[in-house]
Tab-separated table of C-alpha atoms in Angstrom:
chain	number	residue	atom	x	y	z
A	1	MET	CA	108.893	71.920	77.498
A	2	LYS	CA	109.981	74.433	80.178
A	3	LYS	CA	109.944	77.264	77.618
A	4	ILE	CA	106.441	76.236	76.525
A	5	ILE	CA	105.177	76.240	80.117
A	6	ILE	CA	106.727	79.639	80.815
A	7	GLY	CA	105.200	80.977	77.613
A	8	ILE	CA	101.757	79.758	78.663
A	9	LEU	CA	102.162	81.313	82.117
A	10	ILE	CA	103.193	84.668	80.657
A	11	ALA	CA	100.364	84.570	78.138
A	12	SER	CA	97.765	83.755	80.796
A	13	GLN	CA	99.141	86.472	83.071
A	14	GLY	CA	99.034	88.939	80.208
A	15	LEU	CA	95.418	87.965	79.501
A	16	MET	CA	94.517	88.574	83.136
A	17	TYR	CA	96.066	92.043	83.060
A	18	SER	CA	94.446	92.868	79.734
A	19	GLN	CA	91.071	92.064	81.308
A	20	GLN	CA	91.553	94.640	84.054
A	21	ILE	CA	89.372	97.662	83.351
A	22	ALA	CA	88.617	100.731	85.427
A	23	ASP	CA	85.531	100.837	87.622
A	24	ASP	CA	84.385	104.311	86.568
A	25	SER	CA	81.488	104.289	89.013
A	26	TYR	CA	83.747	104.654	92.067
A	27	LYS	CA	83.470	108.219	93.388
A	28	PRO	CA	83.611	108.385	97.186
A	29	THR	CA	82.017	111.313	98.944
A	30	ILE	CA	84.608	113.792	100.246
A	31	PRO	CA	82.935	115.640	103.168
A	32	ASN	CA	85.426	118.515	103.250
A	33	PRO	CA	87.233	118.905	99.923
A	34	GLU	CA	90.567	120.671	100.167
A	35	TYR	CA	89.716	122.893	97.170
A	36	GLN	CA	86.705	124.024	95.199
A	37	SER	CA	86.094	121.804	92.193
A	38	GLY	CA	88.852	122.292	89.623
A	39	LYS	CA	90.517	125.062	91.634
A	40	GLY	CA	93.263	122.971	93.224
A	41	PRO	CA	96.878	122.705	92.055
A	42	VAL	CA	97.880	120.544	89.110
A	43	VAL	CA	98.635	116.891	89.736
A	44	PHE	CA	100.402	115.297	86.784
A	45	ILE	CA	99.935	111.580	86.129
A	46	ASP	CA	102.760	110.249	83.988
A	47	GLU	CA	101.704	108.744	80.664
A	48	GLY	CA	104.975	109.098	78.793
A	49	HIS	CA	106.662	105.864	79.853
A	50	HIS	CA	104.438	102.988	78.722
A	51	ASN	CA	102.617	103.260	82.045
A	52	PHE	CA	100.299	100.447	83.067
A	53	HIS	CA	98.190	102.982	84.977
A	54	THR	CA	96.985	106.191	83.333
A	55	LYS	CA	94.601	109.025	84.219
A	56	ASN	CA	91.630	107.801	82.211
A	57	GLY	CA	92.650	104.151	82.226
A	58	ARG	CA	93.345	101.946	85.239
A	59	TYR	CA	93.908	105.029	87.420
A	60	LYS	CA	90.526	106.548	86.603
A	61	GLY	CA	89.375	105.860	90.180
A	62	PHE	CA	92.596	107.468	91.478
A	63	SER	CA	91.837	110.546	89.358
A	64	ASN	CA	88.195	110.623	90.495
A	65	VAL	CA	89.240	110.731	94.150
A	66	LEU	CA	91.666	113.609	93.595
A	67	GLU	CA	89.244	115.555	91.420
A	68	SER	CA	86.523	115.112	94.056
A	69	ASP	CA	88.941	116.840	96.436
A	70	GLY	CA	89.308	119.772	94.012
A	71	TYR	CA	92.664	118.931	92.419
A	72	THR	CA	93.316	119.533	88.734
A	73	VAL	CA	94.508	116.192	87.388
A	74	LYS	CA	96.327	116.199	84.044
A	75	GLU	CA	98.204	113.684	81.917
A	76	TYR	CA	101.950	114.204	81.557
A	77	LYS	CA	103.130	113.213	78.100
A	78	GLY	CA	106.674	112.759	76.842
A	79	LEU	CA	110.029	112.836	78.598
A	80	PHE	CA	110.525	114.498	81.964
A	81	GLU	CA	111.882	118.036	81.742
A	82	LYS	CA	112.021	120.409	84.686
A	83	GLU	CA	110.391	123.252	82.753
A	84	LYS	CA	107.480	121.044	81.688
A	85	LEU	CA	107.065	119.810	85.266
A	86	THR	CA	106.996	123.326	86.750
A	87	PRO	CA	103.229	123.937	86.222
A	88	GLY	CA	102.513	120.894	88.361
A	89	LYS	CA	102.729	120.677	92.139
A	90	ILE	CA	102.643	116.873	92.344
A	91	LEU	CA	103.924	114.291	89.875
A	92	VAL	CA	102.477	110.785	90.048
A	93	ILE	CA	104.399	107.997	88.313
A	94	SER	CA	102.706	104.610	88.391
A	95	ASN	CA	104.069	101.399	86.874
A	96	ALA	CA	106.261	102.837	84.163
A	97	LEU	CA	108.037	100.421	81.813
A	98	HIS	CA	110.802	100.508	79.238
A	99	LYS	CA	109.557	99.691	75.745
A	100	THR	CA	111.534	96.439	75.736
A	101	ASN	CA	109.584	95.133	78.743
A	102	ILE	CA	106.031	96.037	77.777
A	103	GLU	CA	105.316	92.412	76.898
A	104	ASN	CA	108.573	90.789	78.005
A	105	TRP	CA	108.124	90.350	81.731
A	106	TYR	CA	111.445	88.670	82.368
A	107	VAL	CA	115.013	89.747	83.069
A	108	PRO	CA	116.813	91.837	82.066
A	109	VAL	CA	114.567	94.750	83.008
A	110	SER	CA	115.627	98.152	81.683
A	111	SER	CA	115.046	101.531	83.313
A	112	ALA	CA	111.884	103.259	82.137
A	113	PHE	CA	113.690	106.595	82.463
A	114	THR	CA	116.836	108.023	80.937
A	115	LYS	CA	119.596	109.304	83.190
A	116	SER	CA	118.841	112.875	82.122
A	117	GLU	CA	115.162	112.429	83.015
A	118	ILE	CA	116.082	111.122	86.447
A	119	GLU	CA	118.270	114.163	87.019
A	120	GLU	CA	115.488	116.496	85.847
A	121	VAL	CA	112.961	114.963	88.257
A	122	LYS	CA	115.495	115.002	91.095
A	123	GLN	CA	116.217	118.708	90.600
A	124	TRP	CA	112.504	119.492	90.342
A	125	VAL	CA	111.869	117.820	93.703
A	126	GLN	CA	114.909	119.436	95.314
A	127	GLU	CA	113.522	122.831	94.280
A	128	GLY	CA	110.102	122.170	95.802
A	129	GLY	CA	108.193	119.655	93.682
A	130	SER	CA	106.446	116.615	95.140
A	131	LEU	CA	106.812	113.110	93.713
A	132	PHE	CA	104.531	110.117	94.259
A	133	LEU	CA	106.495	107.179	92.836
A	134	ILE	CA	104.528	103.946	92.562
A	135	ALA	CA	106.095	100.751	91.247
A	136	ASP	CA	104.535	97.333	91.540
A	137	HIS	CA	106.078	93.870	91.408
A	138	MET	CA	108.486	92.744	88.682
A	139	PRO	CA	109.078	94.136	86.081
A	140	MET	CA	107.675	97.525	87.147
A	141	ALA	CA	109.899	97.656	90.243
A	142	GLY	CA	113.009	97.075	88.151
A	143	ALA	CA	111.940	99.721	85.637
A	144	ALA	CA	111.761	102.357	88.406
A	145	GLU	CA	114.796	101.161	90.375
A	146	GLU	CA	117.214	103.820	89.106
A	147	LEU	CA	114.754	106.665	89.697
A	148	ALA	CA	114.078	105.436	93.238
A	149	ALA	CA	117.819	105.171	93.895
A	150	ALA	CA	118.228	108.861	93.038
A	151	PHE	CA	116.193	109.520	96.207
A	152	ASN	CA	118.030	106.814	98.194
A	153	PHE	CA	115.224	104.226	98.094
A	154	LYS	CA	116.030	100.643	97.102
A	155	PHE	CA	113.344	98.976	94.992
A	156	THR	CA	113.466	95.182	94.611
A	157	ASN	CA	112.477	93.633	91.303
A	158	GLY	CA	110.423	90.811	92.762
A	159	PHE	CA	107.208	89.825	94.503
A	160	ALA	CA	106.344	90.464	98.161
A	161	MET	CA	104.232	87.460	99.124
A	162	ASP	CA	102.383	86.184	102.169
A	163	THR	CA	103.572	82.715	103.185
A	164	LEU	CA	100.396	81.863	105.117
A	165	VAL	CA	97.406	82.923	103.020
A	166	LYS	CA	96.639	84.031	99.480
A	167	GLY	CA	94.844	87.252	98.671
A	168	PRO	CA	95.296	90.871	99.749
A	169	ALA	CA	97.897	91.863	102.323
A	170	TYR	CA	96.464	93.744	105.299
A	171	PHE	CA	98.338	96.491	107.134
A	172	SER	CA	96.831	97.860	110.338
A	173	LEU	CA	97.638	100.010	113.331
A	174	LYS	CA	96.554	97.104	115.530
A	175	THR	CA	99.251	94.768	114.178
A	176	GLY	CA	101.902	97.485	113.918
A	177	THR	CA	102.224	96.996	110.155
A	178	LEU	CA	100.517	100.319	109.399
A	179	ILE	CA	102.716	102.894	111.116
A	180	GLU	CA	101.000	105.808	112.832
A	181	SER	CA	102.152	109.084	111.308
A	182	PRO	CA	100.794	112.398	110.021
A	183	ILE	CA	99.863	110.522	106.837
A	184	THR	CA	97.738	107.973	108.703
A	185	LYS	CA	96.195	110.653	110.929
A	186	GLY	CA	95.260	113.098	108.170
A	187	ARG	CA	93.941	116.579	108.890
A	188	ASN	CA	91.328	115.437	111.413
A	189	LYS	CA	89.942	112.313	113.077
A	190	ASN	CA	87.542	111.655	110.191
A	191	GLU	CA	90.529	111.201	107.887
A	192	SER	CA	92.454	108.819	110.124
A	193	VAL	CA	93.346	105.429	108.681
A	194	SER	CA	93.456	102.235	110.734
A	195	LYS	CA	93.680	99.494	108.104
A	196	VAL	CA	94.514	99.221	104.393
A	197	ALA	CA	94.932	96.428	101.879
A	198	THR	CA	97.510	95.903	99.133
A	199	PHE	CA	97.541	93.393	96.300
A	200	THR	CA	100.997	91.745	96.015
A	201	GLY	CA	103.594	94.339	94.893
A	202	GLN	CA	107.260	94.694	95.828
A	203	ALA	CA	109.331	95.373	98.947
A	204	ILE	CA	111.369	98.540	99.556
A	205	LYS	CA	114.438	99.364	101.627
A	206	ILE	CA	114.061	102.945	102.791
A	207	PRO	CA	116.779	105.471	103.714
A	208	ALA	CA	117.407	106.335	107.358
A	209	LYS	CA	115.647	109.687	107.249
A	210	ALA	CA	112.507	108.315	105.562
A	211	LYS	CA	109.461	107.287	107.572
A	212	PRO	CA	107.615	104.037	106.818
A	213	ILE	CA	103.892	103.864	106.128
A	214	LEU	CA	103.508	100.118	105.521
A	215	VAL	CA	105.867	97.555	107.079
A	216	PHE	CA	105.983	93.803	106.471
A	217	ASP	CA	105.999	91.364	109.364
A	218	GLN	CA	107.664	87.937	109.518
A	219	ARG	CA	105.023	86.163	107.431
A	220	TYR	CA	106.122	87.874	104.195
A	221	VAL	CA	108.928	86.863	101.851
A	222	ASN	CA	110.492	88.404	98.776
A	223	ARG	CA	110.633	86.191	95.692
A	224	LEU	CA	112.937	87.293	92.880
A	225	PRO	CA	112.178	85.193	89.774
A	226	ASP	CA	113.735	85.512	86.336
A	227	THR	CA	110.248	85.609	84.813
A	228	ALA	CA	107.198	87.297	86.323
A	229	TRP	CA	104.959	84.895	88.262
A	230	VAL	CA	107.218	81.893	87.547
A	231	PHE	CA	108.609	80.485	90.804
A	232	ASP	CA	110.582	77.317	91.462
A	233	LYS	CA	113.074	75.923	93.961
A	234	LYS	CA	115.867	78.043	92.455
A	235	THR	CA	113.989	81.332	92.922
A	236	THR	CA	115.849	83.630	95.311
A	237	THR	CA	113.662	84.015	98.402
A	238	TYR	CA	114.191	85.781	101.735
A	239	ASN	CA	112.170	87.093	104.661
A	240	LEU	CA	110.833	90.655	104.583
A	241	LYS	CA	110.318	91.413	108.261
A	242	GLY	CA	110.976	95.132	108.730
A	243	TRP	CA	110.949	95.992	105.021
A	244	SER	CA	108.494	98.603	103.738
A	245	GLN	CA	105.850	98.736	101.043
A	246	GLY	CA	105.319	102.456	101.432
A	247	ALA	CA	107.268	105.378	102.896
A	248	TYR	CA	107.740	109.135	102.762
A	249	THR	CA	110.424	111.763	103.236
A	250	LYS	CA	111.317	115.360	102.531
A	251	PHE	CA	113.970	115.882	99.878
A	252	GLY	CA	115.517	119.320	99.598
A	253	LYS	CA	112.601	121.741	99.396
A	254	GLY	CA	110.347	119.019	98.038
A	255	ARG	CA	108.731	115.781	99.162
A	256	ILE	CA	108.516	112.199	97.988
A	257	VAL	CA	106.235	109.266	98.771
A	258	VAL	CA	107.019	105.819	97.403
A	259	SER	CA	104.665	102.861	97.127
A	260	GLY	CA	105.593	99.311	96.207
A	261	GLU	CA	102.037	98.485	95.163
A	262	ALA	CA	99.779	100.155	92.614
A	263	ALA	CA	96.463	98.282	92.674
A	264	MET	CA	95.704	99.545	96.183
A	265	PHE	CA	94.994	102.951	94.608
A	266	THR	CA	92.983	101.623	91.666
A	267	THR	CA	89.320	100.767	91.247
A	268	GLN	CA	89.371	97.860	88.832
A	269	LEU	CA	87.096	95.177	87.467
A	270	ALA	CA	89.211	92.131	86.687
A	271	GLY	CA	88.552	89.084	84.545
A	272	PRO	CA	85.377	87.872	82.845
A	273	ASN	CA	83.481	88.024	86.153
A	274	LYS	CA	84.552	91.647	86.688
A	275	ARG	CA	85.895	90.981	90.157
A	276	LYS	CA	86.567	94.190	92.067
A	277	VAL	CA	90.216	94.993	92.836
A	278	GLY	CA	91.481	98.026	94.744
A	279	MET	CA	89.751	100.859	96.591
A	280	ASN	CA	86.322	99.630	95.475
A	281	THR	CA	86.592	96.402	97.510
A	282	ASP	CA	85.247	95.793	100.997
A	283	GLU	CA	88.717	94.902	102.309
A	284	ALA	CA	90.160	98.243	101.148
A	285	LYS	CA	87.514	100.695	102.345
A	286	GLU	CA	90.077	103.026	103.917
A	287	ASN	CA	92.542	102.995	101.012
A	288	TYR	CA	91.060	106.142	99.473
A	289	LYS	CA	91.651	107.980	102.763
A	290	LEU	CA	95.303	106.962	102.695
A	291	LEU	CA	95.532	108.192	99.098
A	292	LEU	CA	94.086	111.587	100.002
A	293	ASN	CA	96.322	111.894	103.066
A	294	ILE	CA	99.365	111.157	100.899
A	295	ILE	CA	98.318	113.794	98.378
A	296	HIS	CA	97.650	116.349	101.134
A	297	TRP	CA	101.084	115.688	102.644
A	298	LEU	CA	102.712	116.048	99.229
A	299	ASP	CA	100.696	119.254	98.813
A	300	LYS	CA	102.282	120.462	102.074
A	301	LYS	CA	98.969	120.820	103.857
A	302	PHE	CA	100.472	119.303	106.985
A	303	ASP	CA	103.802	117.979	108.260
């Protein structure tokens, strides 16, 4: 009976995700684009690792925002090789998966990247490339764990969850959960960010030299189930006060930003009622500003 129940839960969860489509209409006005249209540097979005989010798929809104700012957004196909990465200034990896976990959202979770790929990306960043590594809750966090570890970040293959209310998690300067930094300030006061929303995701332990962007308070816990979205009394659970859901650091000559949540940078329509999820929602009005500030920092437009 337990196996049947778990199977139903996985199937229903899979149906929910399959019903998530991109809201193509989302194109915020960028008052002062960094570049003329199509004249900016290349931003690669990884599509070579069974990614849940792709340039013209669930990250279409993400791409629209960057293209509105003048960036040249391209798909990256195949395995990571330093020479193939060289034409790009920024590499975005969002919710990559190993082929064995595309439909099997339960442990064990295998790395989405080979050891040689991880070394190639690491060297590319050390020599001046910029990486935006985004990995959501289980199993995406586990699939990116080894790549994150190469940059001294610890991803946790679980679910960061609010113990008080359901729905989006809010991070704000007022509560001290959104940490003031060059990334929250942007290039000018019009780009400053005071509040953002995330939609579940994972928790991250960051290295000493990294700076946090989003920090959990005492109301959040980490749940580490054997099967995605299946929780019981045996599920490992602990408090997340002080843990991060986003952070940034320089690495060699390059830069890296990590995010433990992917939907915050999407514009999605979910389910039969096409409920908005991501930057297109009222609760996440400033999320697109945070996205642009992250990209500008990775582009070395400010320190």
